[in-house]
Amino acid sequence: MTNQQLKLRMMIVTALFAAIIGVLAQMTIPLPLVPITGQTLAIGLAATILGSRYGTLSVILYIIIGAVGVPVFAEFSGGFSKLVGPTGGYLVGFIPAVFLIGFYMEKTSFNFKNAMIANSIGMLITLAFGTAWLKIAADLSWTAAFKGGFTPFIIVGLIKAALASWIGVLVRDRLISAKLLFSQKTELPKSA
Amino acid sequence: MMEKMIFGRYVPMDSVIHRMDPRSKLLLVFLFVCIVFLANNLLTYILLGLFTLLMLGMSKIPFRFLYAGLKPVVFLVIFTLILHLFLTKEGELLFKLGWIEIYEEGLRQGIFISLRFFYLILMTSLLTLTTTPIEITDGLETLLNPMKKIKFPVHEMALMMSISLRFIPTLMQETDKIMKAQMARGVEFSSGPIKDRLKAIVPLLIPLFVSSFKRAEELAIAMEARGYRGGEGRTKYRQLVWTYIDTIILTFMAILTILLILFRT
């Protein structure tokens, strides 16, 4: 396969993955007390399956698609207004989070322990972005924004991170054994 | 639901705003988002409000669509209003009842921030309510074209966006189909112990990914067979047209920006 052909395939896979994130974001996994949306799970999966580069790209695409009005954000919402609204920072925070999750796992290995560390870091980054934007948009003090936008979500975030790591590594292993992903370390040949 | 996935929040109508070029609408909204943060006194907030109302009026979008966009944030706006009311303790004391103290500055800040949110959400909703996702994609691609100079893959991004937009409905149907197929095999998605329910996601995700990877391969072959060779020299089916309406509305926007800079304190 030539470079050009590989690039086209990766572009399409990335685009389809953005669509998959949009579909999974509409699902909720019914847990007692905190229902978990598929959004966080899908973000973790993007990093685990596509790696840092294409994973980040697919999340950026997902956010742009939501911004242009397709209801791909949680609970069938969408529109640019979601991004500039008070909770928009959490969505933007997914981008650096995915990059770091993917990057960390590429540098170490794709097992549950590393996935858990990576996903937890990613979760903290997402929360930090969300809180920072909440502070700016709502003109709150740092302490108020932190109390309202960071601390209440840490425990839930850790549960989500554990779930995303567990399912991410499981799905990745299955896809490798089905020969749909290429190798253990990085799934893409260097030329892509 | 399917229609909503294809057209987004677009409300088909015939109005000045609907006929505007997506490029100028994007510029308008982007500028507006920036200048909203300039406003810091009553006059500037009134100016922004008048402009927002003017735009909304020209778009002829029925109020219920706008309300649908506002509804999810009303709670958050009230929340920030309350935070400001109780936590900002500057200016004159306006109201006191037991431990509740409301200060002038808190009330002022609270109302301004709520207004800011409403303006932002109304104006950005206006973009997605009057423009289809595919038009916005075209607009973005042309607007970002200069960024090709710094090696930003503008064409590739636009192509990927179109592919995503095209496949969201398909993948939704597919997910539904897989869920039904797995339920027929005895997988329970919404009952049983939590651990089983979590495990049930795996037989849903694997077929979804496998079919997506296959679809990607098929689409790539189809594109190559039709001679796709990247963005270089590619022509467009949908052409964007810039009219005098776009120039007039953007001029209005520029005047508003100048007024805001002059009148802010």
Short mmCIF file of C-alpha atoms in Angstrom, two decimals:
data_model
loop_
_atom_site.label_atom_id
_atom_site.label_comp_id
_atom_site.label_asym_id
_atom_site.label_seq_id
_atom_site.Cartn_x
_atom_site.Cartn_y
_atom_site.Cartn_z
CA MET A 1 0.00 0.00 0.00
CA THR A 2 1.40 3.39 -0.92
CA ASN A 3 1.65 6.33 1.40
CA GLN A 4 -1.26 8.11 -0.29
CA GLN A 5 -3.51 5.06 -0.02
CA LEU A 6 -2.70 4.59 3.66
CA LYS A 7 -3.34 8.24 4.37
CA LEU A 8 -6.77 8.07 2.72
CA ARG A 9 -7.70 4.97 4.74
CA MET A 10 -6.63 6.56 8.01
CA MET A 11 -8.58 9.70 7.13
CA ILE A 12 -11.74 7.69 6.57
CA VAL A 13 -11.25 5.59 9.71
CA THR A 14 -10.74 8.79 11.71
CA ALA A 15 -13.89 10.32 10.21
CA LEU A 16 -15.91 7.19 10.98
CA PHE A 17 -14.54 7.17 14.51
CA ALA A 18 -15.76 10.73 15.02
CA ALA A 19 -19.19 9.50 13.93
CA ILE A 20 -18.93 6.55 16.34
CA ILE A 21 -18.15 8.91 19.24
CA GLY A 22 -21.29 10.82 18.28
CA VAL A 23 -23.38 7.65 18.31
CA LEU A 24 -21.93 6.31 21.58
CA ALA A 25 -22.41 9.69 23.28
CA GLN A 26 -26.17 9.16 23.03
CA MET A 27 -26.05 5.99 25.10
CA THR A 28 -26.13 5.85 28.84
CA ILE A 29 -24.83 2.96 30.84
CA PRO A 30 -27.22 2.62 33.75
CA LEU A 31 -25.17 2.50 36.94
CA PRO A 32 -26.77 3.10 40.31
CA LEU A 33 -26.52 6.79 41.36
CA VAL A 34 -24.42 7.97 38.40
CA PRO A 35 -25.47 7.04 34.89
CA ILE A 36 -22.38 7.09 32.71
CA THR A 37 -22.72 8.53 29.22
CA GLY A 38 -20.98 6.78 26.39
CA GLN A 39 -19.17 10.03 25.59
CA THR A 40 -16.33 9.59 28.10
CA LEU A 41 -16.08 5.93 27.16
CA ALA A 42 -15.85 6.76 23.47
CA ILE A 43 -13.17 9.39 24.09
CA GLY A 44 -11.09 6.80 25.95
CA LEU A 45 -11.66 4.31 23.15
CA ALA A 46 -10.52 6.81 20.52
CA ALA A 47 -7.18 7.16 22.31
CA THR A 48 -6.77 3.42 22.92
CA ILE A 49 -7.72 2.28 19.43
CA LEU A 50 -6.47 5.04 17.16
CA GLY A 51 -3.51 6.25 19.23
CA SER A 52 -2.58 9.82 20.07
CA ARG A 53 -2.43 11.32 16.58
CA TYR A 54 -5.55 10.01 14.89
CA GLY A 55 -7.43 9.71 18.17
CA THR A 56 -6.98 13.43 18.79
CA LEU A 57 -7.97 14.19 15.21
CA SER A 58 -11.18 12.20 15.52
CA VAL A 59 -12.12 13.99 18.75
CA ILE A 60 -11.46 17.39 17.13
CA LEU A 61 -13.70 16.31 14.25
CA TYR A 62 -16.38 15.16 16.67
CA ILE A 63 -16.38 18.54 18.39
CA ILE A 64 -16.49 20.46 15.11
CA ILE A 65 -19.40 18.33 13.90
CA GLY A 66 -21.22 19.05 17.12
CA ALA A 67 -20.40 22.73 16.76
CA VAL A 68 -21.92 22.94 13.27
CA GLY A 69 -25.23 21.81 14.72
CA VAL A 70 -25.43 18.04 14.43
CA PRO A 71 -26.78 16.73 17.74
CA VAL A 72 -23.80 14.51 18.58
CA PHE A 73 -23.11 15.81 22.08
CA ALA A 74 -24.66 14.00 25.06
CA GLU A 75 -28.46 13.86 25.11
CA PHE A 76 -28.82 14.72 21.40
CA SER A 77 -27.60 18.27 21.84
CA GLY A 78 -25.37 20.17 19.46
CA GLY A 79 -24.54 23.57 18.13
CA PHE A 80 -21.82 26.11 18.58
CA SER A 81 -23.76 27.45 21.56
CA LYS A 82 -22.78 24.28 23.47
CA LEU A 83 -19.11 25.15 23.11
CA VAL A 84 -19.40 28.76 24.25
CA GLY A 85 -21.94 27.89 26.97
CA PRO A 86 -20.79 27.49 30.57
CA THR A 87 -19.98 23.78 30.14
CA GLY A 88 -18.16 24.14 26.81
CA GLY A 89 -14.74 23.85 28.44
CA TYR A 90 -15.29 20.20 29.25
CA LEU A 91 -15.81 19.44 25.56
CA VAL A 92 -12.70 21.34 24.49
CA GLY A 93 -10.78 19.64 27.30
CA PHE A 94 -11.36 16.28 25.62
CA ILE A 95 -8.86 17.25 22.91
CA PRO A 96 -5.69 17.54 25.07
CA ALA A 97 -7.00 14.69 27.22
CA VAL A 98 -7.20 12.27 24.28
CA PHE A 99 -3.80 13.29 23.05
CA LEU A 100 -2.19 12.63 26.43
CA ILE A 101 -4.04 9.35 26.99
CA GLY A 102 -2.89 8.10 23.60
CA PHE A 103 0.61 9.45 24.03
CA TYR A 104 1.07 7.90 27.47
CA MET A 105 -0.06 4.50 26.29
CA GLU A 106 2.08 4.61 23.17
CA LYS A 107 5.11 5.38 25.33
CA THR A 108 4.32 2.61 27.82
CA SER A 109 2.02 -0.21 26.76
CA PHE A 110 -1.64 -0.88 26.21
CA ASN A 111 -2.56 -2.73 29.39
CA PHE A 112 -5.17 -2.00 32.02
CA LYS A 113 -2.80 -0.42 34.53
CA ASN A 114 -1.35 2.06 32.07
CA ALA A 115 -4.78 2.73 30.59
CA MET A 116 -6.11 3.51 34.06
CA ILE A 117 -3.26 5.95 34.78
CA ALA A 118 -3.65 7.57 31.36
CA ASN A 119 -7.42 7.85 31.58
CA SER A 120 -7.25 9.34 35.06
CA ILE A 121 -4.79 11.98 33.90
CA GLY A 122 -7.04 12.63 30.93
CA MET A 123 -10.03 13.02 33.21
CA LEU A 124 -8.20 15.58 35.36
CA ILE A 125 -7.21 17.55 32.26
CA THR A 126 -10.79 17.56 31.01
CA LEU A 127 -12.01 18.79 34.39
CA ALA A 128 -9.29 21.45 34.53
CA PHE A 129 -10.29 22.83 31.12
CA GLY A 130 -13.96 22.72 32.06
CA THR A 131 -13.33 24.56 35.31
CA ALA A 132 -11.12 27.19 33.69
CA TRP A 133 -13.77 28.00 31.09
CA LEU A 134 -16.51 27.97 33.72
CA LYS A 135 -14.48 30.53 35.67
CA ILE A 136 -14.02 32.80 32.65
CA ALA A 137 -17.49 32.45 31.14
CA ALA A 138 -19.40 32.73 34.41
CA ASP A 139 -16.93 35.24 35.89
CA LEU A 140 -16.60 33.24 39.11
CA SER A 141 -13.71 33.24 41.51
CA TRP A 142 -11.25 30.34 41.19
CA THR A 143 -12.45 28.76 44.44
CA ALA A 144 -16.11 28.94 43.43
CA ALA A 145 -15.40 27.50 39.97
CA PHE A 146 -13.29 24.76 41.53
CA LYS A 147 -16.00 23.80 44.02
CA GLY A 148 -18.70 23.81 41.37
CA GLY A 149 -16.85 22.37 38.42
CA PHE A 150 -13.99 20.20 39.62
CA THR A 151 -14.31 18.49 43.01
CA PRO A 152 -17.83 17.06 42.57
CA PHE A 153 -16.77 15.16 39.46
CA ILE A 154 -13.54 13.51 40.61
CA ILE A 155 -15.05 10.29 42.00
CA VAL A 156 -17.43 9.85 39.06
CA GLY A 157 -14.52 10.63 36.76
CA LEU A 158 -12.40 7.88 38.28
CA ILE A 159 -15.22 5.35 37.83
CA LYS A 160 -15.56 6.45 34.21
CA ALA A 161 -11.80 6.22 33.71
CA ALA A 162 -11.74 2.67 35.09
CA LEU A 163 -14.59 1.65 32.81
CA ALA A 164 -13.03 3.30 29.75
CA SER A 165 -9.67 1.62 30.46
CA TRP A 166 -11.17 -1.81 30.99
CA ILE A 167 -13.34 -1.73 27.88
CA GLY A 168 -10.70 0.07 25.82
CA VAL A 169 -8.00 -2.52 26.43
CA LEU A 170 -10.47 -5.39 25.95
CA VAL A 171 -11.77 -4.07 22.63
CA ARG A 172 -8.25 -3.29 21.45
CA ASP A 173 -7.06 -6.83 22.16
CA ARG A 174 -10.03 -8.29 20.32
CA LEU A 175 -9.44 -6.08 17.31
CA ILE A 176 -5.78 -7.09 17.23
CA SER A 177 -6.66 -10.77 17.36
CA ALA A 178 -9.14 -10.15 14.53
CA LYS A 179 -6.18 -8.62 12.58
CA LEU A 180 -7.97 -5.29 12.22
CA LEU A 181 -5.27 -3.45 14.13
CA PHE A 182 -1.72 -4.09 13.14
CA SER A 183 0.58 -4.41 16.15
CA GLN A 184 0.77 -4.28 19.91
CA LYS A 185 2.73 -1.06 20.12
CA THR A 186 1.43 1.34 17.49
CA GLU A 187 -1.21 0.29 15.09
CA LEU A 188 -0.04 2.48 12.25
CA PRO A 189 3.02 2.00 10.08
CA LYS A 190 5.40 4.90 10.50
CA SER A 191 4.77 6.20 6.98
CA ALA A 192 1.12 7.02 7.65
CA MET B 1 -34.52 11.46 14.79
CA MET B 2 -32.83 10.46 11.53
CA GLU B 3 -33.67 13.79 9.94
CA LYS B 4 -32.30 15.61 12.96
CA MET B 5 -29.03 13.73 12.57
CA ILE B 6 -28.65 14.82 8.94
CA PHE B 7 -29.78 18.43 9.10
CA GLY B 8 -28.71 19.16 12.64
CA ARG B 9 -30.71 21.96 14.13
CA TYR B 10 -31.37 23.62 10.76
CA VAL B 11 -34.82 25.14 10.35
CA PRO B 12 -35.61 25.50 6.65
CA MET B 13 -37.08 28.95 5.95
CA ASP B 14 -36.68 31.89 3.64
CA SER B 15 -35.12 34.88 5.35
CA VAL B 16 -32.28 37.34 4.90
CA ILE B 17 -30.16 35.42 7.41
CA HIS B 18 -30.88 32.08 5.72
CA ARG B 19 -29.74 33.53 2.40
CA MET B 20 -26.48 34.86 3.83
CA ASP B 21 -23.23 33.25 2.76
CA PRO B 22 -22.10 30.69 5.37
CA ARG B 23 -18.69 32.39 5.38
CA SER B 24 -20.08 35.72 6.49
CA LYS B 25 -22.32 34.04 9.08
CA LEU B 26 -19.29 32.24 10.51
CA LEU B 27 -17.31 35.50 10.64
CA LEU B 28 -20.27 37.28 12.22
CA VAL B 29 -20.72 34.71 14.97
CA PHE B 30 -16.99 34.42 15.63
CA LEU B 31 -16.65 38.18 16.02
CA PHE B 32 -19.74 38.32 18.19
CA VAL B 33 -18.38 35.67 20.56
CA CYS B 34 -15.22 37.76 20.93
CA ILE B 35 -16.88 41.13 21.50
CA VAL B 36 -19.45 39.86 24.00
CA PHE B 37 -16.62 39.83 26.51
CA LEU B 38 -15.95 43.54 25.86
CA ALA B 39 -19.28 44.62 27.30
CA ASN B 40 -19.07 45.76 30.91
CA ASN B 41 -21.74 48.38 31.51
CA LEU B 42 -25.45 48.86 30.95
CA LEU B 43 -25.13 50.73 27.64
CA THR B 44 -22.87 48.11 26.04
CA TYR B 45 -25.16 45.27 27.15
CA ILE B 46 -28.17 47.10 25.68
CA LEU B 47 -26.31 47.60 22.39
CA LEU B 48 -25.46 43.89 22.20
CA GLY B 49 -29.05 43.02 23.08
CA LEU B 50 -30.46 45.24 20.34
CA PHE B 51 -28.12 43.71 17.77
CA THR B 52 -29.06 40.17 18.87
CA LEU B 53 -32.77 41.00 18.67
CA LEU B 54 -32.32 42.57 15.24
CA MET B 55 -30.57 39.45 13.93
CA LEU B 56 -33.13 37.11 15.47
CA GLY B 57 -35.96 39.19 14.00
CA MET B 58 -34.44 39.10 10.54
CA SER B 59 -33.98 35.32 10.71
CA LYS B 60 -37.75 34.78 11.25
CA ILE B 61 -36.93 31.70 13.35
CA PRO B 62 -39.96 30.88 15.55
CA PHE B 63 -39.33 31.46 19.25
CA ARG B 64 -39.83 27.82 20.25
CA PHE B 65 -36.66 26.77 18.38
CA LEU B 66 -34.64 29.41 20.19
CA TYR B 67 -36.18 28.38 23.48
CA ALA B 68 -35.23 24.76 22.85
CA GLY B 69 -31.61 25.88 22.62
CA LEU B 70 -31.83 28.00 25.75
CA LYS B 71 -33.65 25.48 27.93
CA PRO B 72 -30.66 23.30 28.88
CA VAL B 73 -28.63 26.30 30.09
CA VAL B 74 -31.36 28.12 32.01
CA PHE B 75 -30.51 26.09 35.09
CA LEU B 76 -26.82 26.93 34.82
CA VAL B 77 -27.56 30.59 34.28
CA ILE B 78 -29.72 30.67 37.40
CA PHE B 79 -26.95 28.85 39.26
CA THR B 80 -24.33 31.46 38.32
CA LEU B 81 -26.79 34.26 39.06
CA ILE B 82 -27.29 32.88 42.57
CA LEU B 83 -23.54 32.42 43.06
CA HIS B 84 -22.95 36.05 42.14
CA LEU B 85 -25.83 37.28 44.27
CA PHE B 86 -24.52 35.66 47.40
CA LEU B 87 -20.77 35.62 46.91
CA THR B 88 -20.05 39.08 45.55
CA LYS B 89 -20.03 41.42 48.53
CA GLU B 90 -19.27 44.83 47.08
CA GLY B 91 -21.19 48.05 46.68
CA GLU B 92 -24.29 48.99 48.64
CA LEU B 93 -26.29 46.51 50.67
CA LEU B 94 -29.65 46.19 48.92
CA PHE B 95 -31.44 43.46 50.81
CA LYS B 96 -30.93 41.63 54.06
CA LEU B 97 -32.95 38.75 55.49
CA GLY B 98 -31.24 36.77 58.22
CA TRP B 99 -27.96 35.52 56.76
CA ILE B 100 -28.96 36.39 53.20
CA GLU B 101 -27.32 39.59 52.06
CA ILE B 102 -27.57 40.90 48.54
CA TYR B 103 -25.22 43.62 47.43
CA GLU B 104 -25.57 46.01 44.53
CA GLU B 105 -22.46 44.78 42.79
CA GLY B 106 -23.54 41.13 43.11
CA LEU B 107 -26.93 41.84 41.56
CA ARG B 108 -25.34 43.84 38.74
CA GLN B 109 -22.71 41.17 37.98
CA GLY B 110 -25.26 38.38 38.19
CA ILE B 111 -27.59 40.01 35.69
CA PHE B 112 -24.79 40.93 33.29
CA ILE B 113 -23.33 37.43 33.27
CA SER B 114 -26.77 35.91 32.67
CA LEU B 115 -27.31 38.32 29.78
CA ARG B 116 -23.90 37.43 28.37
CA PHE B 117 -24.82 33.75 28.33
CA PHE B 118 -28.16 34.43 26.67
CA TYR B 119 -26.56 36.56 23.95
CA LEU B 120 -23.85 33.99 23.27
CA ILE B 121 -26.31 31.13 23.06
CA LEU B 122 -28.86 33.00 20.95
CA MET B 123 -26.33 34.25 18.40
CA THR B 124 -24.52 30.95 18.04
CA SER B 125 -27.86 29.12 17.79
CA LEU B 126 -28.74 31.52 15.00
CA LEU B 127 -25.83 30.15 12.95
CA THR B 128 -26.82 26.51 13.30
CA LEU B 129 -30.56 27.22 12.98
CA THR B 130 -30.18 29.03 9.66
CA THR B 131 -27.34 27.06 8.07
CA THR B 132 -27.10 23.33 7.29
CA PRO B 133 -24.05 21.45 8.62
CA ILE B 134 -22.80 20.86 5.09
CA GLU B 135 -22.99 24.58 4.26
CA ILE B 136 -21.03 25.39 7.41
CA THR B 137 -18.43 22.80 6.40
CA ASP B 138 -18.05 24.45 2.98
CA GLY B 139 -17.84 27.85 4.61
CA LEU B 140 -15.20 26.69 7.08
CA GLU B 141 -13.14 25.11 4.31
CA THR B 142 -12.97 28.34 2.28
CA LEU B 143 -12.43 30.53 5.33
CA LEU B 144 -9.56 28.39 6.57
CA ASN B 145 -7.98 28.11 3.13
CA PRO B 146 -5.14 30.57 3.92
CA MET B 147 -4.03 28.16 6.66
CA LYS B 148 -2.88 25.77 3.93
CA LYS B 149 0.25 27.95 3.82
CA ILE B 150 1.26 26.74 7.27
CA LYS B 151 0.61 23.10 6.23
CA PHE B 152 -2.75 22.87 8.01
CA PRO B 153 -4.72 20.14 6.17
CA VAL B 154 -7.84 22.23 5.41
CA HIS B 155 -9.12 20.11 2.55
CA GLU B 156 -8.58 16.87 4.44
CA MET B 157 -10.44 18.19 7.49
CA ALA B 158 -13.39 19.27 5.34
CA LEU B 159 -13.46 15.90 3.59
CA MET B 160 -13.38 14.03 6.90
CA MET B 161 -16.19 16.22 8.20
CA SER B 162 -18.34 15.41 5.18
CA ILE B 163 -17.64 11.70 5.62
CA SER B 164 -18.54 11.86 9.32
CA LEU B 165 -21.73 13.79 8.60
CA ARG B 166 -22.67 11.26 5.94
CA PHE B 167 -22.06 8.25 8.19
CA ILE B 168 -23.59 9.35 11.48
CA PRO B 169 -27.13 8.23 10.50
CA THR B 170 -25.79 5.00 9.02
CA LEU B 171 -23.82 4.16 12.13
CA MET B 172 -26.81 4.96 14.34
CA GLN B 173 -28.91 2.46 12.42
CA GLU B 174 -26.11 -0.03 12.54
CA THR B 175 -25.71 0.29 16.32
CA ASP B 176 -29.43 -0.25 16.71
CA LYS B 177 -29.27 -3.33 14.49
CA ILE B 178 -26.33 -4.81 16.41
CA MET B 179 -28.07 -4.19 19.74
CA LYS B 180 -31.16 -6.03 18.51
CA ALA B 181 -29.08 -8.87 17.10
CA GLN B 182 -27.23 -9.30 20.40
CA MET B 183 -30.46 -9.07 22.41
CA ALA B 184 -31.84 -11.87 20.24
CA ARG B 185 -28.79 -13.88 21.33
CA GLY B 186 -29.59 -13.24 24.98
CA VAL B 187 -27.44 -10.20 25.82
CA GLU B 188 -29.17 -7.91 28.31
CA PHE B 189 -28.37 -4.22 28.00
CA SER B 190 -30.70 -2.74 30.58
CA SER B 191 -31.29 -5.34 33.26
CA GLY B 192 -29.36 -7.86 35.33
CA PRO B 193 -26.31 -7.31 37.56
CA ILE B 194 -24.21 -4.21 36.85
CA LYS B 195 -21.16 -6.24 35.93
CA ASP B 196 -23.09 -8.10 33.22
CA ARG B 197 -24.53 -4.89 31.90
CA LEU B 198 -21.06 -3.39 31.59
CA LYS B 199 -19.80 -6.52 29.90
CA ALA B 200 -22.68 -6.30 27.42
CA ILE B 201 -21.05 -3.23 25.88
CA VAL B 202 -18.21 -5.32 24.48
CA PRO B 203 -20.31 -7.45 22.06
CA LEU B 204 -21.89 -4.20 20.92
CA LEU B 205 -18.63 -2.33 20.30
CA ILE B 206 -16.65 -5.08 18.55
CA PRO B 207 -19.08 -5.59 15.62
CA LEU B 208 -19.48 -1.82 15.36
CA PHE B 209 -15.74 -1.28 15.00
CA VAL B 210 -15.27 -4.27 12.69
CA SER B 211 -17.96 -3.02 10.32
CA SER B 212 -16.59 0.53 10.44
CA PHE B 213 -13.09 -0.63 9.53
CA LYS B 214 -14.55 -2.60 6.62
CA ARG B 215 -16.65 0.35 5.52
CA ALA B 216 -13.56 2.56 5.59
CA GLU B 217 -11.71 0.13 3.32
CA GLU B 218 -14.64 -0.04 0.87
CA LEU B 219 -15.02 3.72 0.77
CA ALA B 220 -11.28 4.19 0.21
CA ILE B 221 -11.33 1.77 -2.74
CA ALA B 222 -14.43 3.47 -4.18
CA MET B 223 -12.76 6.89 -3.92
CA GLU B 224 -9.55 5.70 -5.51
CA ALA B 225 -11.47 4.02 -8.32
CA ARG B 226 -13.03 7.42 -9.07
CA GLY B 227 -9.61 9.02 -9.16
CA TYR B 228 -9.42 10.78 -5.79
CA ARG B 229 -5.92 12.22 -5.42
CA GLY B 230 -6.20 14.65 -2.54
CA GLY B 231 -7.32 18.27 -2.55
CA GLU B 232 -4.95 19.63 -5.22
CA GLY B 233 -6.95 21.04 -8.16
CA ARG B 234 -10.26 19.64 -6.99
CA THR B 235 -13.39 21.49 -8.10
CA LYS B 236 -16.57 22.02 -6.09
CA TYR B 237 -20.19 21.09 -6.70
CA ARG B 238 -21.63 23.59 -4.22
CA GLN B 239 -20.45 27.14 -4.89
CA LEU B 240 -20.62 29.84 -2.26
CA VAL B 241 -21.90 33.27 -3.28
CA TRP B 242 -21.09 36.47 -1.40
CA THR B 243 -23.83 39.09 -1.86
CA TYR B 244 -24.38 42.70 -0.79
CA ILE B 245 -26.45 41.44 2.19
CA ASP B 246 -23.32 39.86 3.65
CA THR B 247 -21.35 43.07 3.27
CA ILE B 248 -24.11 45.14 4.91
CA ILE B 249 -24.52 42.84 7.89
CA LEU B 250 -20.78 42.57 8.47
CA THR B 251 -20.55 46.38 8.31
CA PHE B 252 -23.20 46.54 11.03
CA MET B 253 -21.10 44.13 13.05
CA ALA B 254 -18.01 46.30 12.61
CA ILE B 255 -19.97 49.39 13.75
CA LEU B 256 -21.19 47.46 16.81
CA THR B 257 -17.61 46.49 17.65
CA ILE B 258 -16.45 50.11 17.43
CA LEU B 259 -19.37 51.30 19.58
CA LEU B 260 -18.57 48.67 22.21
CA ILE B 261 -14.93 49.73 22.36
CA LEU B 262 -15.96 53.39 22.67
CA PHE B 263 -18.60 52.95 25.35
CA ARG B 264 -17.07 50.29 27.57
CA THR B 265 -15.74 51.53 30.87
#
